[in-house]
PDB file of C-alpha atoms in Angstrom:
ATOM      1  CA  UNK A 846     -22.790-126.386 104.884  1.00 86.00           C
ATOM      2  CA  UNK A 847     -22.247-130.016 104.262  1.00 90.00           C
ATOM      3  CA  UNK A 848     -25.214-132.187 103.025  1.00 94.00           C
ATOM      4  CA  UNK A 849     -26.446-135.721 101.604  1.00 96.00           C
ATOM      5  CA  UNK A 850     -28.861-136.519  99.230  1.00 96.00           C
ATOM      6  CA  UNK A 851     -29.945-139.627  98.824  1.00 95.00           C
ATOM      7  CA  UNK A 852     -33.043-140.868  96.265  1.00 86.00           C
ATOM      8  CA  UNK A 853     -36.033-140.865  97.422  1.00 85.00           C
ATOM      9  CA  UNK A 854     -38.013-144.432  98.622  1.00 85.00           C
ATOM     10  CA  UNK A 855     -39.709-146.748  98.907  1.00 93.00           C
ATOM     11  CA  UNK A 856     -37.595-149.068  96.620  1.00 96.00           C
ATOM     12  CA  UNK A 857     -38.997-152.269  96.723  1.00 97.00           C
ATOM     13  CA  UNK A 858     -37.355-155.076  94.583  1.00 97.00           C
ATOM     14  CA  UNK A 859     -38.380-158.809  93.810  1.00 97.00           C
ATOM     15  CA  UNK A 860     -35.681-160.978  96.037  1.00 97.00           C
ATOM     16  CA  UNK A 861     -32.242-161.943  93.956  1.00 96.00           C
ATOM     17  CA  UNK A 862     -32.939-158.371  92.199  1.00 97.00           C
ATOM     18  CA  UNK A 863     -30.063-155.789  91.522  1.00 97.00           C
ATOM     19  CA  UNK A 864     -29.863-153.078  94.195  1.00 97.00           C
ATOM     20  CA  UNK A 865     -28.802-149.429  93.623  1.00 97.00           C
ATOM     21  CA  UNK A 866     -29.042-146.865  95.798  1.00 97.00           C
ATOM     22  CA  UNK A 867     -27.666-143.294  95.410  1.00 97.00           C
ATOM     23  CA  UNK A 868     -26.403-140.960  97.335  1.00 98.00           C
ATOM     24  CA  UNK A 869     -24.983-137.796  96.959  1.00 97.00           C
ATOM     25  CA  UNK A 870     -23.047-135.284  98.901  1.00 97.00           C
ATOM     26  CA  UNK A 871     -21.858-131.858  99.551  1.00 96.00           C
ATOM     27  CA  UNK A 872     -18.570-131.060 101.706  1.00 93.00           C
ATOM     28  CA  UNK A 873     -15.413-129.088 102.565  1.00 86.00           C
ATOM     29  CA  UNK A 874     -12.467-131.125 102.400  1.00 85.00           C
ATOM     30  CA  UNK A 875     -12.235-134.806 102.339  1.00 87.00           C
ATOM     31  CA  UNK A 876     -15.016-136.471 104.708  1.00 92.00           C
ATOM     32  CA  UNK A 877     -15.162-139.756 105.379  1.00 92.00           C
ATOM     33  CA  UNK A 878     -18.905-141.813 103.596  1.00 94.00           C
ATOM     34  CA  UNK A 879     -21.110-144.102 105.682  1.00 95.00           C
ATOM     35  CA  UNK A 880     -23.612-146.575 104.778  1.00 97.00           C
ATOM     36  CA  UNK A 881     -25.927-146.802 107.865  1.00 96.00           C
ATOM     37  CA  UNK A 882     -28.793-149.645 107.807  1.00 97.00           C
ATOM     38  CA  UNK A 883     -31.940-149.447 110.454  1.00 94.00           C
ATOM     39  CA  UNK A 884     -33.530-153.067 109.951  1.00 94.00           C
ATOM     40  CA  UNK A 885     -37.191-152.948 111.614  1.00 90.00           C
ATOM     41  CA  UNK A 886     -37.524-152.666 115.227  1.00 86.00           C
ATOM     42  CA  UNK A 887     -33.688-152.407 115.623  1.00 88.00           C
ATOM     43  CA  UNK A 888     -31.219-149.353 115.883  1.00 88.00           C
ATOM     44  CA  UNK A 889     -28.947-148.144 113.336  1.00 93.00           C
ATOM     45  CA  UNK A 890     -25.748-149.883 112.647  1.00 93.00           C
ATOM     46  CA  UNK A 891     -22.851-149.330 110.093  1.00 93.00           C
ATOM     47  CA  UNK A 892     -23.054-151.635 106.963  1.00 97.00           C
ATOM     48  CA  UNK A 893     -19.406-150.083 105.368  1.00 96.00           C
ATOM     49  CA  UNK A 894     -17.435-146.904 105.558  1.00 93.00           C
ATOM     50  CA  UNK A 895     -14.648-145.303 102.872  1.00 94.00           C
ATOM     51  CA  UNK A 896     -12.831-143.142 104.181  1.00 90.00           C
ATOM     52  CA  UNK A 897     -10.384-141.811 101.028  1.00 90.00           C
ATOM     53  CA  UNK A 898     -11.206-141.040  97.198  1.00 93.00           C
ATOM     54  CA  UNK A 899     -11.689-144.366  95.355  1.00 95.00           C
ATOM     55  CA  UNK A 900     -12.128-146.725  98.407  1.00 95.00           C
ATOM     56  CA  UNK A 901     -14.310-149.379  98.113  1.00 97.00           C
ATOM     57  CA  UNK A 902     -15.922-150.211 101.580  1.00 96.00           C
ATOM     58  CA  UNK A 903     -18.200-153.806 101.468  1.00 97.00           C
ATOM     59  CA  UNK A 904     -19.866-155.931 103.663  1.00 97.00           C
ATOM     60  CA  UNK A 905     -22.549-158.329 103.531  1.00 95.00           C
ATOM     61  CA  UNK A 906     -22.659-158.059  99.481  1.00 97.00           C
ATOM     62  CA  UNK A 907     -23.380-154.577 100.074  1.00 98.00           C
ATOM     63  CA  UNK A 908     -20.603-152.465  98.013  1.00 98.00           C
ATOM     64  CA  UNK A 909     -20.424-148.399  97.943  1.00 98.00           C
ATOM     65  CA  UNK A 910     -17.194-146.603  95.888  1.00 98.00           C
ATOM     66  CA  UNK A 911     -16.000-143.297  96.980  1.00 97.00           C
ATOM     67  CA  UNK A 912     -15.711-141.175  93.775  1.00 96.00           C
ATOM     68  CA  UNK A 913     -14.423-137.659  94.540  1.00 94.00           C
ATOM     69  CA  UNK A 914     -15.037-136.388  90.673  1.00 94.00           C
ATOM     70  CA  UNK A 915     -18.741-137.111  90.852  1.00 96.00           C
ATOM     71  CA  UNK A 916     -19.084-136.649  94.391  1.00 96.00           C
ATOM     72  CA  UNK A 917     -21.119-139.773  94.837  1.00 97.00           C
ATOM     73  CA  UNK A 918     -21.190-142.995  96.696  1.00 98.00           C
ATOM     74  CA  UNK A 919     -24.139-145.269  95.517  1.00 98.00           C
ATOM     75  CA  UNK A 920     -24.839-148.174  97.427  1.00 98.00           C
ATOM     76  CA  UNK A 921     -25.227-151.865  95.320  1.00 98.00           C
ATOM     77  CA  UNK A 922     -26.105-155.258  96.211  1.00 98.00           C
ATOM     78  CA  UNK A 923     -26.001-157.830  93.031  1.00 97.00           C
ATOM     79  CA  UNK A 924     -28.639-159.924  94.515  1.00 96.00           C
ATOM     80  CA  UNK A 925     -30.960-158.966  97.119  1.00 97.00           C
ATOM     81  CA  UNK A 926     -32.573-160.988 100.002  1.00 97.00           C
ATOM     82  CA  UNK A 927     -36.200-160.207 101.840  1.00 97.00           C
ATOM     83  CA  UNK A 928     -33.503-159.873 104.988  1.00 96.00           C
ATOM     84  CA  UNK A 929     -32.280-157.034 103.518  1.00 97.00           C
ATOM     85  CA  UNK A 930     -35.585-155.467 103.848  1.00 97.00           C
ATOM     86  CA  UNK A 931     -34.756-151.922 106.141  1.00 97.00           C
ATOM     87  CA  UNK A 932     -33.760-148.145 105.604  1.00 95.00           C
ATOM     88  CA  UNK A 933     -30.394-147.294 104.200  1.00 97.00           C
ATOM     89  CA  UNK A 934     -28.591-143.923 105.343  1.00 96.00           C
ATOM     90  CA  UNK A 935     -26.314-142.748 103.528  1.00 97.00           C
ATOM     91  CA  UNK A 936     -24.001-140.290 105.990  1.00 96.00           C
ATOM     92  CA  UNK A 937     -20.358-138.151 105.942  1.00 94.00           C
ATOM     93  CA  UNK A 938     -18.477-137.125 108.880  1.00 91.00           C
ATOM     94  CA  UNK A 939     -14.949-134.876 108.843  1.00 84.00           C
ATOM     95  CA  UNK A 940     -12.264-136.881 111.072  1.00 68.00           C
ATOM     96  CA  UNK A 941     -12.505-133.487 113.458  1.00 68.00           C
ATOM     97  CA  UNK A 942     -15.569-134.219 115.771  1.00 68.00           C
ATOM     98  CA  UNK A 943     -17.100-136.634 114.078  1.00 79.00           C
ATOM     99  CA  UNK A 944     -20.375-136.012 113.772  1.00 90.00           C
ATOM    100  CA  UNK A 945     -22.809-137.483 111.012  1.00 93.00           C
ATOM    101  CA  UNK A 946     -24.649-135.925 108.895  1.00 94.00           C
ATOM    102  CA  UNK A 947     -27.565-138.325 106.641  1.00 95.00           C
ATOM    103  CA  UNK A 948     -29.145-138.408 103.767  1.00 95.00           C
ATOM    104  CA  UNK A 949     -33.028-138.558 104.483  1.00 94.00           C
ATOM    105  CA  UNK A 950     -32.714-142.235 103.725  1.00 94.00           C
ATOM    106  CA  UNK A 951     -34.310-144.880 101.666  1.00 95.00           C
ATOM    107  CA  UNK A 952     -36.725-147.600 102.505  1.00 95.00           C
ATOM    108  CA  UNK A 953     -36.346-151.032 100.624  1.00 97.00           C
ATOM    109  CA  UNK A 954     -38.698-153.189 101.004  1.00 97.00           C
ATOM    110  CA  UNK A 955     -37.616-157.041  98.706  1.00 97.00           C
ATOM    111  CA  UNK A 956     -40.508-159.492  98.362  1.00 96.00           C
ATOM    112  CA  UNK A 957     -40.116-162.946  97.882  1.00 95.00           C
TER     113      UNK A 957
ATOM    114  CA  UNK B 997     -19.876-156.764 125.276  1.00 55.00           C
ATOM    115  CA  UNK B 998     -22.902-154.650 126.398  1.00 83.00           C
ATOM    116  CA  UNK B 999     -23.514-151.723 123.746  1.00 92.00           C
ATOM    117  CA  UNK B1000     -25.156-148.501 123.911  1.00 95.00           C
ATOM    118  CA  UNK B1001     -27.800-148.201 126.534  1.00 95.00           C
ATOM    119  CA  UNK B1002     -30.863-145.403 126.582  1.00 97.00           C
ATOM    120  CA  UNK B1003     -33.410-144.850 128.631  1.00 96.00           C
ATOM    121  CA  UNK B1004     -36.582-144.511 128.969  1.00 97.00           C
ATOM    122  CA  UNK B1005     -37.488-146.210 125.836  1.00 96.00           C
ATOM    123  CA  UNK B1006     -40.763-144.539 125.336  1.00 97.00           C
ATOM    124  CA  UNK B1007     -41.537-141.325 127.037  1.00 97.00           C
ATOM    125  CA  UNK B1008     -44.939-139.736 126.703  1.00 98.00           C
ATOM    126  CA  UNK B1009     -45.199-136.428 128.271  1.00 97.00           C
ATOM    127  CA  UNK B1010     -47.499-133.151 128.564  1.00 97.00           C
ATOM    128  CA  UNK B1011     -46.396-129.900 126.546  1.00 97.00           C
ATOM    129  CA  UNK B1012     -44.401-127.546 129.098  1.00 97.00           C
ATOM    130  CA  UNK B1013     -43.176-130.141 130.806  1.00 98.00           C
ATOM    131  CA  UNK B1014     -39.290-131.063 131.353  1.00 98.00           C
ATOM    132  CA  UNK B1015     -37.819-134.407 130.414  1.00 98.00           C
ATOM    133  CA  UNK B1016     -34.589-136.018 130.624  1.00 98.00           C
ATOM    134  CA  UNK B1017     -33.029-138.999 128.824  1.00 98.00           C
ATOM    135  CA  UNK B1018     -30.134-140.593 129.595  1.00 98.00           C
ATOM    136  CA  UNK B1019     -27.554-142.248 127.465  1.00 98.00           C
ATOM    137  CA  UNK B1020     -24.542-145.104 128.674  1.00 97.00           C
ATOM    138  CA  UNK B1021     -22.015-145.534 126.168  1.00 96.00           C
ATOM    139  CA  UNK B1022     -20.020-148.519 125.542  1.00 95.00           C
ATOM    140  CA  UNK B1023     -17.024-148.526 128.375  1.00 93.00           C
ATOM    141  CA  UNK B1024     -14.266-146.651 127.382  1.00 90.00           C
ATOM    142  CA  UNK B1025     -15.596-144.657 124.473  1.00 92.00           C
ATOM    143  CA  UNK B1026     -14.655-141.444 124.999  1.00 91.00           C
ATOM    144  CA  UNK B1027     -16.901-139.665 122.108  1.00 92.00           C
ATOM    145  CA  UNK B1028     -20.588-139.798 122.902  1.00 95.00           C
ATOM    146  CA  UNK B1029     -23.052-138.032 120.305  1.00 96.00           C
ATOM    147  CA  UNK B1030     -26.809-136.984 120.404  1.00 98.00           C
ATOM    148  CA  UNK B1031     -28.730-137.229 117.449  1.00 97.00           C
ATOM    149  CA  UNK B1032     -32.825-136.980 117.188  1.00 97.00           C
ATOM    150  CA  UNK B1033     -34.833-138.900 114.021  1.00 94.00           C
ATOM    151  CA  UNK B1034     -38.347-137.405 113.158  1.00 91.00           C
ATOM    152  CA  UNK B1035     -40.289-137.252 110.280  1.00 83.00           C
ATOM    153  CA  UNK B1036     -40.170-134.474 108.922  1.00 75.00           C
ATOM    154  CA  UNK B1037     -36.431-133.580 109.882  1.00 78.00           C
ATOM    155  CA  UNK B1038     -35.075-136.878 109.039  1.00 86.00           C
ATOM    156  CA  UNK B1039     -31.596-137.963 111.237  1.00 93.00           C
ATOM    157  CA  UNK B1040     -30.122-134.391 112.819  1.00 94.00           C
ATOM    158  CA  UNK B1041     -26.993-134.074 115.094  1.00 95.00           C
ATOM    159  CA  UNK B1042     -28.016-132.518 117.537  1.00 97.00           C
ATOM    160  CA  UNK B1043     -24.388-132.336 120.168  1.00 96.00           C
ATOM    161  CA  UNK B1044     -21.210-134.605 120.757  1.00 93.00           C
ATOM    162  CA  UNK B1045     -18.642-134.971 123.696  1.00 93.00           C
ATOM    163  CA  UNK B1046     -15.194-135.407 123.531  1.00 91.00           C
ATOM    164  CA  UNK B1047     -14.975-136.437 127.906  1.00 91.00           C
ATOM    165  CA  UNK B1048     -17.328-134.630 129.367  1.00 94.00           C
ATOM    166  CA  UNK B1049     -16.961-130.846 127.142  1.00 93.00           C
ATOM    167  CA  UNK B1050     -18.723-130.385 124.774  1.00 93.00           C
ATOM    168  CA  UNK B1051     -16.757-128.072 121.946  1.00 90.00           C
ATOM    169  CA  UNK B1052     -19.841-128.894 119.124  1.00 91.00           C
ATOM    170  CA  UNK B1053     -23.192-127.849 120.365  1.00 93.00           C
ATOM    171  CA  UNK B1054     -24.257-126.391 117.299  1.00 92.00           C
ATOM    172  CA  UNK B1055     -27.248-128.700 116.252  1.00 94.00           C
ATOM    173  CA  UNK B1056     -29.313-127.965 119.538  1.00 96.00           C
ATOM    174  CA  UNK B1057     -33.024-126.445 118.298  1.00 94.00           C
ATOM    175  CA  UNK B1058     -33.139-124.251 120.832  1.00 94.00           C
ATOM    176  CA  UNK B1059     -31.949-122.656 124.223  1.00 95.00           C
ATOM    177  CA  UNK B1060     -34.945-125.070 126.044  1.00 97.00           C
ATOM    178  CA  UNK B1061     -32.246-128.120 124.896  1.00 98.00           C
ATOM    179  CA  UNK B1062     -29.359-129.092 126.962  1.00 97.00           C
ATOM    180  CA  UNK B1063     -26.757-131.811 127.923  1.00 97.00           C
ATOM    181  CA  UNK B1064     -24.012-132.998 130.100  1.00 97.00           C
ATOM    182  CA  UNK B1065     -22.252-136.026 130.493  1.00 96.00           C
ATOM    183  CA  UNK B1066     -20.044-136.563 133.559  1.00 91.00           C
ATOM    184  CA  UNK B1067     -17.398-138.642 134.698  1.00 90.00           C
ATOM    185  CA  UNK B1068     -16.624-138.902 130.722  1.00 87.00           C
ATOM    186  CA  UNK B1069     -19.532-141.762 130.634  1.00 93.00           C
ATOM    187  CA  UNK B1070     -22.946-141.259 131.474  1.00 97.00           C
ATOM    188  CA  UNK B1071     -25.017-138.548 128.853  1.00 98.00           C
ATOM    189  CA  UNK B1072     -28.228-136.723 130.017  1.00 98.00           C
ATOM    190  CA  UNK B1073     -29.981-134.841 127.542  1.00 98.00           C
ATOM    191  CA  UNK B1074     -32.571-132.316 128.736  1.00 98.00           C
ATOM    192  CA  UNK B1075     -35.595-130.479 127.153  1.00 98.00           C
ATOM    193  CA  UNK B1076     -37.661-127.619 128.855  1.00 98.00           C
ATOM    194  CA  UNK B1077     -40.738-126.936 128.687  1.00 98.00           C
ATOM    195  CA  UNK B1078     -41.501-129.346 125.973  1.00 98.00           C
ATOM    196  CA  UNK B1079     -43.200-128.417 123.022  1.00 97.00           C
ATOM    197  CA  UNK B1080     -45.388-131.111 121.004  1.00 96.00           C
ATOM    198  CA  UNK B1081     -42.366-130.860 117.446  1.00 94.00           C
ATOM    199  CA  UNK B1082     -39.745-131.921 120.440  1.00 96.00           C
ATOM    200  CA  UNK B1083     -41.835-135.684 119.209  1.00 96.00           C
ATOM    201  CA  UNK B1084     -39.542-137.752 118.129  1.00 97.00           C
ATOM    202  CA  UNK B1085     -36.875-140.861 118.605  1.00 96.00           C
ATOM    203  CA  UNK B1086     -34.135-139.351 120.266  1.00 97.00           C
ATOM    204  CA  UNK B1087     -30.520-141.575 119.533  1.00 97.00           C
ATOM    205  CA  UNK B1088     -27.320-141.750 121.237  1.00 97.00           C
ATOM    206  CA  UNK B1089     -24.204-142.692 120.155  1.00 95.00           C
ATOM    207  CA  UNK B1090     -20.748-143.744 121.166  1.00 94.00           C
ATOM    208  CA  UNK B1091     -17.490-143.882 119.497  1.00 91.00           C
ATOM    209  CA  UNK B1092     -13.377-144.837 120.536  1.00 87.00           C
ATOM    210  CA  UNK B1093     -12.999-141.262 120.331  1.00 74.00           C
ATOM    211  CA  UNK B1094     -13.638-138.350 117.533  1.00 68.00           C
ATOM    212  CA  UNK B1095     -11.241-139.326 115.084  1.00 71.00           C
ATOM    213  CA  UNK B1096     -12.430-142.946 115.128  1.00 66.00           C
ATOM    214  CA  UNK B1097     -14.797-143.643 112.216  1.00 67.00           C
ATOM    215  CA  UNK B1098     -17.857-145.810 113.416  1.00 85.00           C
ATOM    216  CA  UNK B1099     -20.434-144.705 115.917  1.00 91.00           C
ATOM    217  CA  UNK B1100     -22.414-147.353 117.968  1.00 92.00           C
ATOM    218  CA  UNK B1101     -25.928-146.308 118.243  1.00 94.00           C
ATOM    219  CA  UNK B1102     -27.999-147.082 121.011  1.00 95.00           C
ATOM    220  CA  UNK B1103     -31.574-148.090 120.411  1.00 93.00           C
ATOM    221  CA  UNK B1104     -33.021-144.369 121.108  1.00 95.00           C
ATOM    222  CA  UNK B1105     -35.597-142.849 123.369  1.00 97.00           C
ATOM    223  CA  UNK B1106     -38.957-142.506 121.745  1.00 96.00           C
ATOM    224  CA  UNK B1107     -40.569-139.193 122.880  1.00 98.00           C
ATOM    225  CA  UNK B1108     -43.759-138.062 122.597  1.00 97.00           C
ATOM    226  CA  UNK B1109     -45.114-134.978 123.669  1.00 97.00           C
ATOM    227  CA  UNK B1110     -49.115-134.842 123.970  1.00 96.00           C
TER     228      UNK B1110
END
């Protein structure tokens, strides 16, 4: 069945730091990706979607490529903030149904 | 506009007993998903609704597990005779409908079975 791997955590980073995260999946078809963020004490929310090979979703500095040959679709910030502090999911869905399916995701934790 | 409701927010409850938590979706979302986030599982699906059928039921643990959602809005999720790994933050989510791409989740139900 489908799956996403994402690397393991904690990642913590010194603020204004270069962020990677990867992630990693295995599915039928073409899904659509998901970057998911959970900042502390809140509930999950999107941070960017791509939805077809080579589709760049971004938001917030946050940038994630869809790359079909590799299968992959690392997440990257250039320069991180301690607001950015929170756990990342990584997640695909097919278009029928919709349902997610995550990557374990990965803490980061930026100090000042 | 008001987003994704859940309720209780904390439930603490005795093994064998039954619990349900309830899920409001954003108005007019016709897709509403269960999902449950534990430790050792990580973020599972666990059912959606397109209106108020279900055709995806496949991530339930286990026949003590069920849900319904009526009037296409409001969700209920049920577990029976609960069992002390049913611990964990149980999450709802709503979306446009099924082909739509983002889900709005709601801020989950943490359960806790003594």
């Amino acid at each position: 069945g489908d799956s996403v791997t994402q690397m393991e955590g904690p990642v913590t980073l010194s603020e204004e730091a270069f962020l990677t995260i990867n992630c990693t999946y295995t599915a039928t078809g073409y899904p659509s990706l998901f970057w998911y963020v959970q900042y502390p004490g809140e509930g999950l929310q999107l941070l960017l979607k791509a939805t077809k090979a080579d589709d760049k979703g971004s938001n917030k500095g946050f940038e994630a490529t869809y790359r079909k040959e590799t299968t992959s679709f690392h997440l990257e910030k250039g320069s991180v903030q301690v607001s950015d502090s929170a756990v990342y999911f990584c997640a695909l869905s097919h278009n029928q149904g919709g349902k997610l399916i995550f990557g374990q995701g990965t803490e980061l934790s930026v100090k000042p | 506009g008001a987003g994704v409701s859940q309720s209780p927010s904390n439930k603490v409850t005795e093994k064998g007993k039954d619990v349900e938590l309830r899920c409001d979706p954003i108005s007019g979302h016709t897709a509403l998903y269960w999902y449950r986030q534990s430790l050792g599982q990580g973020l599972e699906f666990l059912i959606y609704f397109q209106g108020n059928s279900a055709p995806d039921k496949s991530g339930l643990p286990s026949d003590r597990f069920s849900a319904e959602r009526t009037g296409g809005s409001v969700s209920t999720l049920t577990i029976q005779r609960t069992q002390q790994e049913d611990s964990a933050v149980y999450l709802c989510a709503s979306s446009r409908d099924t082909s739509y791409n983002e889900q709005f989740f709601g801020p989950g139900t943490r359960l806790t079975v003594l």
